PDB file of C-alpha atoms in Angstrom:
ATOM      1  CA  PHE R   1     130.030 -38.370 143.075  1.00  0.00           C
ATOM      2  CA  GLY R   2     127.540 -36.254 145.101  1.00  0.00           C
ATOM      3  CA  GLN R   3     128.387 -35.973 148.773  1.00  0.00           C
ATOM      4  CA  SER R   4     130.833 -38.916 148.863  1.00  0.00           C
ATOM      5  CA  THR R   5     133.811 -38.335 151.113  1.00  0.00           C
ATOM      6  CA  GLY R   6     136.964 -40.220 151.946  1.00  0.00           C
ATOM      7  CA  GLN R   7     139.651 -41.859 149.828  1.00  0.00           C
ATOM      8  CA  LEU R   8     138.535 -42.670 146.295  1.00  0.00           C
ATOM      9  CA  TRP R   9     141.555 -44.599 144.985  1.00  0.00           C
ATOM     10  CA  GLN R  10     143.416 -47.340 146.817  1.00  0.00           C
ATOM     11  CA  GLN R  11     147.081 -46.514 147.389  1.00  0.00           C
ATOM     12  CA  GLY R  12     149.241 -47.945 144.622  1.00  0.00           C
ATOM     13  CA  TYR R  13     146.268 -48.386 142.296  1.00  0.00           C
ATOM     14  CA  HIS R  14     146.996 -48.224 138.571  1.00  0.00           C
ATOM     15  CA  ASP R  15     144.537 -48.074 135.717  1.00  0.00           C
ATOM     16  CA  TYR R  16     145.505 -49.782 132.441  1.00  0.00           C
ATOM     17  CA  LEU R  17     143.963 -49.655 128.991  1.00  0.00           C
ATOM     18  CA  LEU R  18     144.357 -53.070 127.346  1.00  0.00           C
ATOM     19  CA  LEU R  19     144.765 -52.573 123.622  1.00  0.00           C
ATOM     20  CA  SER R  20     145.353 -56.085 122.323  1.00  0.00           C
ATOM     21  CA  ARG R  21     144.507 -59.729 122.903  1.00  0.00           C
ATOM     22  CA  ALA R  22     148.101 -60.327 124.027  1.00  0.00           C
ATOM     23  CA  MET R  23     147.787 -57.622 126.720  1.00  0.00           C
ATOM     24  CA  ILE R  24     144.483 -59.095 127.906  1.00  0.00           C
ATOM     25  CA  ASP R  25     145.971 -62.599 128.095  1.00  0.00           C
ATOM     26  CA  ALA R  26     149.015 -61.327 130.002  1.00  0.00           C
ATOM     27  CA  THR R  27     146.796 -59.480 132.478  1.00  0.00           C
ATOM     28  CA  GLU R  28     144.624 -62.556 133.015  1.00  0.00           C
ATOM     29  CA  ARG R  29     147.739 -64.639 133.749  1.00  0.00           C
ATOM     30  CA  TYR R  30     148.961 -61.985 136.182  1.00  0.00           C
ATOM     31  CA  ILE R  31     145.653 -61.966 138.053  1.00  0.00           C
ATOM     32  CA  ALA R  32     145.432 -65.765 138.118  1.00  0.00           C
ATOM     33  CA  TYR R  33     148.900 -66.081 139.645  1.00  0.00           C
ATOM     34  CA  ASN R  34     148.464 -63.323 142.231  1.00  0.00           C
ATOM     35  CA  PRO R  35     146.963 -65.537 145.004  1.00  0.00           C
ATOM     36  CA  LEU R  36     149.755 -68.097 144.576  1.00  0.00           C
ATOM     37  CA  LYS R  37     152.464 -65.435 144.567  1.00  0.00           C
ATOM     38  CA  TRP R  38     150.949 -63.874 147.700  1.00  0.00           C
ATOM     39  CA  GLU R  39     151.070 -67.236 149.457  1.00  0.00           C
ATOM     40  CA  LEU R  40     154.678 -67.749 148.385  1.00  0.00           C
ATOM     41  CA  MET R  41     155.621 -64.275 149.601  1.00  0.00           C
ATOM     42  CA  TYR R  42     153.761 -64.131 152.893  1.00  0.00           C
ATOM     43  CA  GLY R  43     152.430 -67.599 153.697  1.00  0.00           C
ATOM     44  CA  ALA R  44     153.959 -70.347 155.790  1.00  0.00           C
ATOM     45  CA  GLY R  45     157.301 -71.769 154.769  1.00  0.00           C
ATOM     46  CA  GLY R  46     158.989 -68.667 153.429  1.00  0.00           C
ATOM     47  CA  GLY R  47     159.475 -70.299 150.039  1.00  0.00           C
ATOM     48  CA  LEU R  48     160.740 -67.104 148.451  1.00  0.00           C
ATOM     49  CA  ARG R  49     163.146 -66.086 151.179  1.00  0.00           C
ATOM     50  CA  VAL R  50     166.536 -65.142 149.687  1.00  0.00           C
ATOM     51  CA  GLN R  51     169.111 -67.462 151.255  1.00  0.00           C
ATOM     52  CA  GLU R  52     172.712 -66.301 151.431  1.00  0.00           C
ATOM     53  CA  PRO R  53     175.381 -67.410 151.383  1.00  0.00           C
ATOM     54  CA  ILE R  54     174.663 -70.975 150.376  1.00  0.00           C
ATOM     55  CA  PHE R  55     177.121 -73.864 150.455  1.00  0.00           C
ATOM     56  CA  SER R  56     177.202 -77.048 148.428  1.00  0.00           C
ATOM     57  CA  PRO R  57     179.934 -79.425 147.266  1.00  0.00           C
ATOM     58  CA  ARG R  58     178.795 -78.498 143.767  1.00  0.00           C
ATOM     59  CA  LEU R  59     179.644 -74.812 144.306  1.00  0.00           C
ATOM     60  CA  ASP R  60     183.104 -73.287 144.544  1.00  0.00           C
ATOM     61  CA  ALA R  61     183.480 -72.366 148.230  1.00  0.00           C
ATOM     62  CA  ARG R  62     185.488 -69.282 147.236  1.00  0.00           C
ATOM     63  CA  ASP R  63     182.440 -67.746 145.559  1.00  0.00           C
ATOM     64  CA  TYR R  64     179.485 -66.066 147.248  1.00  0.00           C
ATOM     65  CA  TRP R  65     176.210 -67.654 146.160  1.00  0.00           C
ATOM     66  CA  LYS R  66     172.613 -66.630 146.820  1.00  0.00           C
ATOM     67  CA  ALA R  67     169.516 -68.724 146.226  1.00  0.00           C
ATOM     68  CA  VAL R  68     165.742 -68.780 146.217  1.00  0.00           C
ATOM     69  CA  GLY R  69     163.879 -72.086 146.231  1.00  0.00           C
ATOM     70  CA  ASN R  70     164.773 -75.695 146.960  1.00  0.00           C
ATOM     71  CA  ILE R  71     168.503 -75.838 147.748  1.00  0.00           C
ATOM     72  CA  SER R  72     168.397 -79.629 148.136  1.00  0.00           C
ATOM     73  CA  LEU R  73     168.383 -79.836 144.327  1.00  0.00           C
ATOM     74  CA  LEU R  74     172.132 -79.085 144.556  1.00  0.00           C
ATOM     75  CA  SER R  75     172.764 -82.219 146.612  1.00  0.00           C
ATOM     76  CA  PRO R  76     175.714 -84.298 145.340  1.00  0.00           C
ATOM     77  CA  ASP R  77     173.329 -87.271 145.273  1.00  0.00           C
ATOM     78  CA  GLU R  78     171.169 -85.657 142.608  1.00  0.00           C
ATOM     79  CA  LYS R  79     171.761 -86.369 138.918  1.00  0.00           C
ATOM     80  CA  LEU R  80     172.103 -83.007 137.185  1.00  0.00           C
ATOM     81  CA  LEU R  81     171.960 -82.399 133.452  1.00  0.00           C
ATOM     82  CA  SER R  82     173.289 -79.026 132.357  1.00  0.00           C
ATOM     83  CA  LEU R  83     171.686 -77.852 129.138  1.00  0.00           C
ATOM     84  CA  ARG R  84     172.959 -75.355 126.619  1.00  0.00           C
ATOM     85  CA  VAL R  85     171.018 -75.018 123.356  1.00  0.00           C
ATOM     86  CA  SER R  86     172.405 -73.270 120.284  1.00  0.00           C
ATOM     87  CA  ARG R  87     170.511 -70.199 119.126  1.00  0.00           C
ATOM     88  CA  LYS R  88     170.373 -71.899 115.704  1.00  0.00           C
ATOM     89  CA  ILE R  89     167.870 -74.397 117.123  1.00  0.00           C
ATOM     90  CA  ALA R  90     164.685 -72.555 116.218  1.00  0.00           C
ATOM     91  CA  SER R  91     162.534 -74.719 113.926  1.00  0.00           C
ATOM     92  CA  PRO R  92     159.462 -76.366 115.490  1.00  0.00           C
ATOM     93  CA  SER R  93     160.643 -79.855 114.504  1.00  0.00           C
ATOM     94  CA  ALA R  94     164.101 -79.358 116.048  1.00  0.00           C
ATOM     95  CA  ILE R  95     162.633 -77.990 119.271  1.00  0.00           C
ATOM     96  CA  GLU R  96     160.112 -80.852 119.409  1.00  0.00           C
ATOM     97  CA  GLY R  97     162.961 -83.350 119.222  1.00  0.00           C
ATOM     98  CA  LEU R  98     164.847 -81.492 121.935  1.00  0.00           C
ATOM     99  CA  LEU R  99     161.811 -81.512 124.221  1.00  0.00           C
ATOM    100  CA  ARG R 100     161.313 -85.256 123.770  1.00  0.00           C
ATOM    101  CA  ARG R 101     164.893 -85.960 124.806  1.00  0.00           C
ATOM    102  CA  ILE R 102     164.770 -83.666 127.826  1.00  0.00           C
ATOM    103  CA  ALA R 103     161.427 -85.167 128.868  1.00  0.00           C
ATOM    104  CA  SER R 104     163.135 -88.573 128.773  1.00  0.00           C
ATOM    105  CA  ALA R 105     165.925 -87.230 131.009  1.00  0.00           C
ATOM    106  CA  VAL R 106     163.301 -85.983 133.476  1.00  0.00           C
ATOM    107  CA  ASP R 107     161.741 -89.466 133.447  1.00  0.00           C
ATOM    108  CA  GLN R 108     165.179 -90.824 134.403  1.00  0.00           C
ATOM    109  CA  GLY R 109     165.371 -88.531 137.425  1.00  0.00           C
ATOM    110  CA  TYR R 110     167.671 -85.817 136.095  1.00  0.00           C
ATOM    111  CA  VAL R 111     167.479 -82.285 137.479  1.00  0.00           C
ATOM    112  CA  ILE R 112     167.830 -79.910 134.522  1.00  0.00           C
ATOM    113  CA  VAL R 113     170.236 -76.980 134.947  1.00  0.00           C
ATOM    114  CA  SER R 114     170.375 -74.041 132.541  1.00  0.00           C
ATOM    115  CA  GLY R 115     170.323 -70.300 132.158  1.00  0.00           C
ATOM    116  CA  PHE R 116     167.199 -70.727 129.992  1.00  0.00           C
ATOM    117  CA  ILE R 117     168.252 -67.947 127.618  1.00  0.00           C
ATOM    118  CA  SER R 118     168.098 -69.193 124.009  1.00  0.00           C
ATOM    119  CA  LYS R 119     164.822 -70.010 122.252  1.00  0.00           C
ATOM    120  CA  GLY R 120     165.392 -73.743 122.676  1.00  0.00           C
ATOM    121  CA  GLU R 121     166.253 -73.368 126.353  1.00  0.00           C
ATOM    122  CA  LYS R 122     163.112 -71.324 126.949  1.00  0.00           C
ATOM    123  CA  ALA R 123     161.023 -74.017 125.253  1.00  0.00           C
ATOM    124  CA  VAL R 124     162.537 -76.541 127.663  1.00  0.00           C
ATOM    125  CA  ARG R 125     161.828 -74.187 130.573  1.00  0.00           C
ATOM    126  CA  ASP R 126     158.171 -73.927 129.591  1.00  0.00           C
ATOM    127  CA  MET R 127     157.889 -77.718 129.391  1.00  0.00           C
ATOM    128  CA  LEU R 128     159.552 -78.137 132.795  1.00  0.00           C
ATOM    129  CA  CYS R 129     157.219 -75.584 134.369  1.00  0.00           C
ATOM    130  CA  ARG R 130     154.205 -77.498 133.048  1.00  0.00           C
ATOM    131  CA  ARG R 131     155.393 -80.950 134.190  1.00  0.00           C
ATOM    132  CA  PRO R 132     154.508 -81.468 137.869  1.00  0.00           C
ATOM    133  CA  ASP R 133     157.320 -84.020 138.261  1.00  0.00           C
ATOM    134  CA  ALA R 134     160.099 -81.966 136.612  1.00  0.00           C
ATOM    135  CA  ARG R 135     162.818 -80.506 138.831  1.00  0.00           C
ATOM    136  CA  PHE R 136     165.120 -77.804 137.556  1.00  0.00           C
ATOM    137  CA  ILE R 137     167.643 -75.124 138.464  1.00  0.00           C
ATOM    138  CA  ARG R 138     168.047 -71.751 136.799  1.00  0.00           C
ATOM    139  CA  ILE R 139     171.432 -70.039 137.021  1.00  0.00           C
ATOM    140  CA  LEU R 140     170.895 -66.292 136.771  1.00  0.00           C
ATOM    141  CA  PRO R 141     173.347 -64.221 134.704  1.00  0.00           C
ATOM    142  CA  SER R 142     173.292 -61.473 137.335  1.00  0.00           C
ATOM    143  CA  CYS R 143     172.672 -61.221 141.070  1.00  0.00           C
ATOM    144  CA  ILE R 144     169.467 -62.022 142.905  1.00  0.00           C
ATOM    145  CA  PRO R 145     168.219 -58.629 144.121  1.00  0.00           C
ATOM    146  CA  ASN R 146     168.381 -57.859 147.823  1.00  0.00           C
ATOM    147  CA  ARG R 147     164.869 -56.407 147.728  1.00  0.00           C
ATOM    148  CA  ARG R 148     161.932 -58.688 148.426  1.00  0.00           C
ATOM    149  CA  PHE R 149     162.015 -61.374 145.768  1.00  0.00           C
ATOM    150  CA  ARG R 150     159.142 -61.598 143.317  1.00  0.00           C
ATOM    151  CA  PRO R 151     158.961 -64.580 140.970  1.00  0.00           C
ATOM    152  CA  GLU R 152     158.084 -64.426 137.324  1.00  0.00           C
ATOM    153  CA  SER R 153     154.616 -65.908 136.907  1.00  0.00           C
ATOM    154  CA  ILE R 154     155.864 -68.843 134.870  1.00  0.00           C
ATOM    155  CA  TYR R 155     157.996 -70.092 137.792  1.00  0.00           C
ATOM    156  CA  ALA R 156     155.507 -69.467 140.600  1.00  0.00           C
ATOM    157  CA  GLN R 157     153.896 -72.920 140.582  1.00  0.00           C
ATOM    158  CA  ALA R 158     157.302 -74.638 140.411  1.00  0.00           C
ATOM    159  CA  PHE R 159     158.367 -72.646 143.481  1.00  0.00           C
ATOM    160  CA  ALA R 160     155.173 -73.668 145.249  1.00  0.00           C
ATOM    161  CA  ASP R 161     155.781 -77.351 144.385  1.00  0.00           C
ATOM    162  CA  ASN R 162     159.300 -77.153 145.837  1.00  0.00           C
ATOM    163  CA  ARG R 163     160.847 -78.440 142.604  1.00  0.00           C
ATOM    164  CA  TYR R 164     162.689 -75.324 141.440  1.00  0.00           C
ATOM    165  CA  LEU R 165     165.772 -73.350 142.462  1.00  0.00           C
ATOM    166  CA  GLU R 166     167.297 -70.070 141.313  1.00  0.00           C
ATOM    167  CA  ILE R 167     170.913 -69.320 142.186  1.00  0.00           C
ATOM    168  CA  ALA R 168     173.283 -66.481 141.352  1.00  0.00           C
ATOM    169  CA  GLN R 169     176.694 -65.242 142.361  1.00  0.00           C
ATOM    170  CA  GLY R 170     177.404 -62.221 144.505  1.00  0.00           C
ATOM    171  CA  ASN R 171     175.576 -58.950 144.911  1.00  0.00           C
ATOM    172  CA  ASP R 172     176.743 -57.060 141.828  1.00  0.00           C
ATOM    173  CA  GLU R 173     174.675 -56.458 138.721  1.00  0.00           C
ATOM    174  CA  THR R 174     176.357 -57.927 135.639  1.00  0.00           C
ATOM    175  CA  GLU R 175     175.937 -56.494 132.159  1.00  0.00           C
ATOM    176  CA  PHE R 176     174.835 -59.454 130.089  1.00  0.00           C
ATOM    177  CA  GLY R 177     176.849 -59.893 126.902  1.00  0.00           C
ATOM    178  CA  ARG R 178     178.869 -62.603 125.186  1.00  0.00           C
ATOM    179  CA  ALA R 179     181.544 -62.736 127.911  1.00  0.00           C
ATOM    180  CA  ALA R 180     178.932 -63.038 130.673  1.00  0.00           C
ATOM    181  CA  CYS R 181     177.104 -65.721 128.673  1.00  0.00           C
ATOM    182  CA  LEU R 182     180.300 -67.790 128.314  1.00  0.00           C
ATOM    183  CA  ASP R 183     181.001 -67.438 132.042  1.00  0.00           C
ATOM    184  CA  LEU R 184     177.450 -68.529 132.814  1.00  0.00           C
ATOM    185  CA  ASN R 185     177.735 -71.597 130.584  1.00  0.00           C
ATOM    186  CA  ALA R 186     181.026 -72.560 132.243  1.00  0.00           C
ATOM    187  CA  GLU R 187     179.444 -72.294 135.706  1.00  0.00           C
ATOM    188  CA  ILE R 188     176.505 -74.467 134.635  1.00  0.00           C
ATOM    189  CA  ILE R 189     178.848 -77.200 133.382  1.00  0.00           C
ATOM    190  CA  GLU R 190     180.911 -77.150 136.582  1.00  0.00           C
ATOM    191  CA  ILE R 191     177.842 -77.320 138.822  1.00  0.00           C
ATOM    192  CA  ALA R 192     176.273 -80.206 136.916  1.00  0.00           C
ATOM    193  CA  THR R 193     179.419 -82.318 136.664  1.00  0.00           C
ATOM    194  CA  ALA R 194     180.782 -81.687 140.172  1.00  0.00           C
ATOM    195  CA  ALA R 195     179.134 -84.965 141.232  1.00  0.00           C
ATOM    196  CA  PHE R 196     176.635 -87.090 139.277  1.00  0.00           C
ATOM    197  CA  GLY R 197     175.751 -85.342 136.079  1.00  0.00           C
ATOM    198  CA  LEU R 198     176.136 -84.493 132.416  1.00  0.00           C
ATOM    199  CA  ALA R 199     176.805 -81.329 130.454  1.00  0.00           C
ATOM    200  CA  ILE R 200     175.142 -81.251 127.035  1.00  0.00           C
ATOM    201  CA  TYR R 201     175.378 -78.704 124.239  1.00  0.00           C
ATOM    202  CA  TRP R 202     172.524 -79.086 121.765  1.00  0.00           C
ATOM    203  CA  GLN R 203     173.516 -78.006 118.247  1.00  0.00           C
ATOM    204  CA  PRO R 204     171.770 -78.359 114.860  1.00  0.00           C
ATOM    205  CA  ASP R 205     173.431 -81.749 114.298  1.00  0.00           C
ATOM    206  CA  GLY R 206     172.303 -83.056 117.676  1.00  0.00           C
ATOM    207  CA  PRO R 207     173.402 -83.185 121.317  1.00  0.00           C
ATOM    208  CA  HIS R 208     177.093 -83.174 122.243  1.00  0.00           C
ATOM    209  CA  ILE R 209     178.297 -84.317 125.660  1.00  0.00           C
ATOM    210  CA  LEU R 210     180.729 -81.675 126.889  1.00  0.00           C
ATOM    211  CA  ALA R 211     181.534 -83.209 130.258  1.00  0.00           C
ATOM    212  CA  LYS R 212     180.468 -86.046 132.536  1.00  0.00           C
ATOM    213  CA  GLY R 213     180.541 -86.203 136.317  1.00  0.00           C
ATOM    214  CA  ALA R 214     181.013 -89.132 138.668  1.00  0.00           C
ATOM    215  CA  GLY R 215     177.849 -90.811 137.442  1.00  0.00           C
TER     216      GLY R 215
END
């Protein structure tokens, strides 16, 4: 380095050795999304500002809710479709059929609501993220952190397009297990059917309507 002086490394700099194609692809996605995430974090509009508490006729007023994203998706005038997909739905053909039906619901103006946890639900999530006209709500199993919110890359464009919302209850971390999963599913059904909406449980033998709202 000869006579060079001054700071060599930028503060917070990390060096990574990428050992696989998957790591390279993940790093490329991270870099590609960085400008968009910066704009969401620091640009005009404050799209990633944590809003609390939030109020909606779809939410129990006795509970404390926090949100990031487009709260208007909780409007009673919106048609919500809550989606729960059995973990047994795993074959490509079954998931393809599920995606076709959910795409049809999006065409009909439904806002999809889910925890996006099972394999089938995640496949739906990926499809919704790719569709520029799809609107959806993710109910988190635990709290939205009080620290500055940072979106997962897959949701960043949906945040930017103002067609996505994340909501969660309270400020306490919840250990995610079967009991928490059942509570989450119950909340999703109540939110979707509080006004216009449907609650659907997709099992190997097809979709089952669990509840129907005013619509």
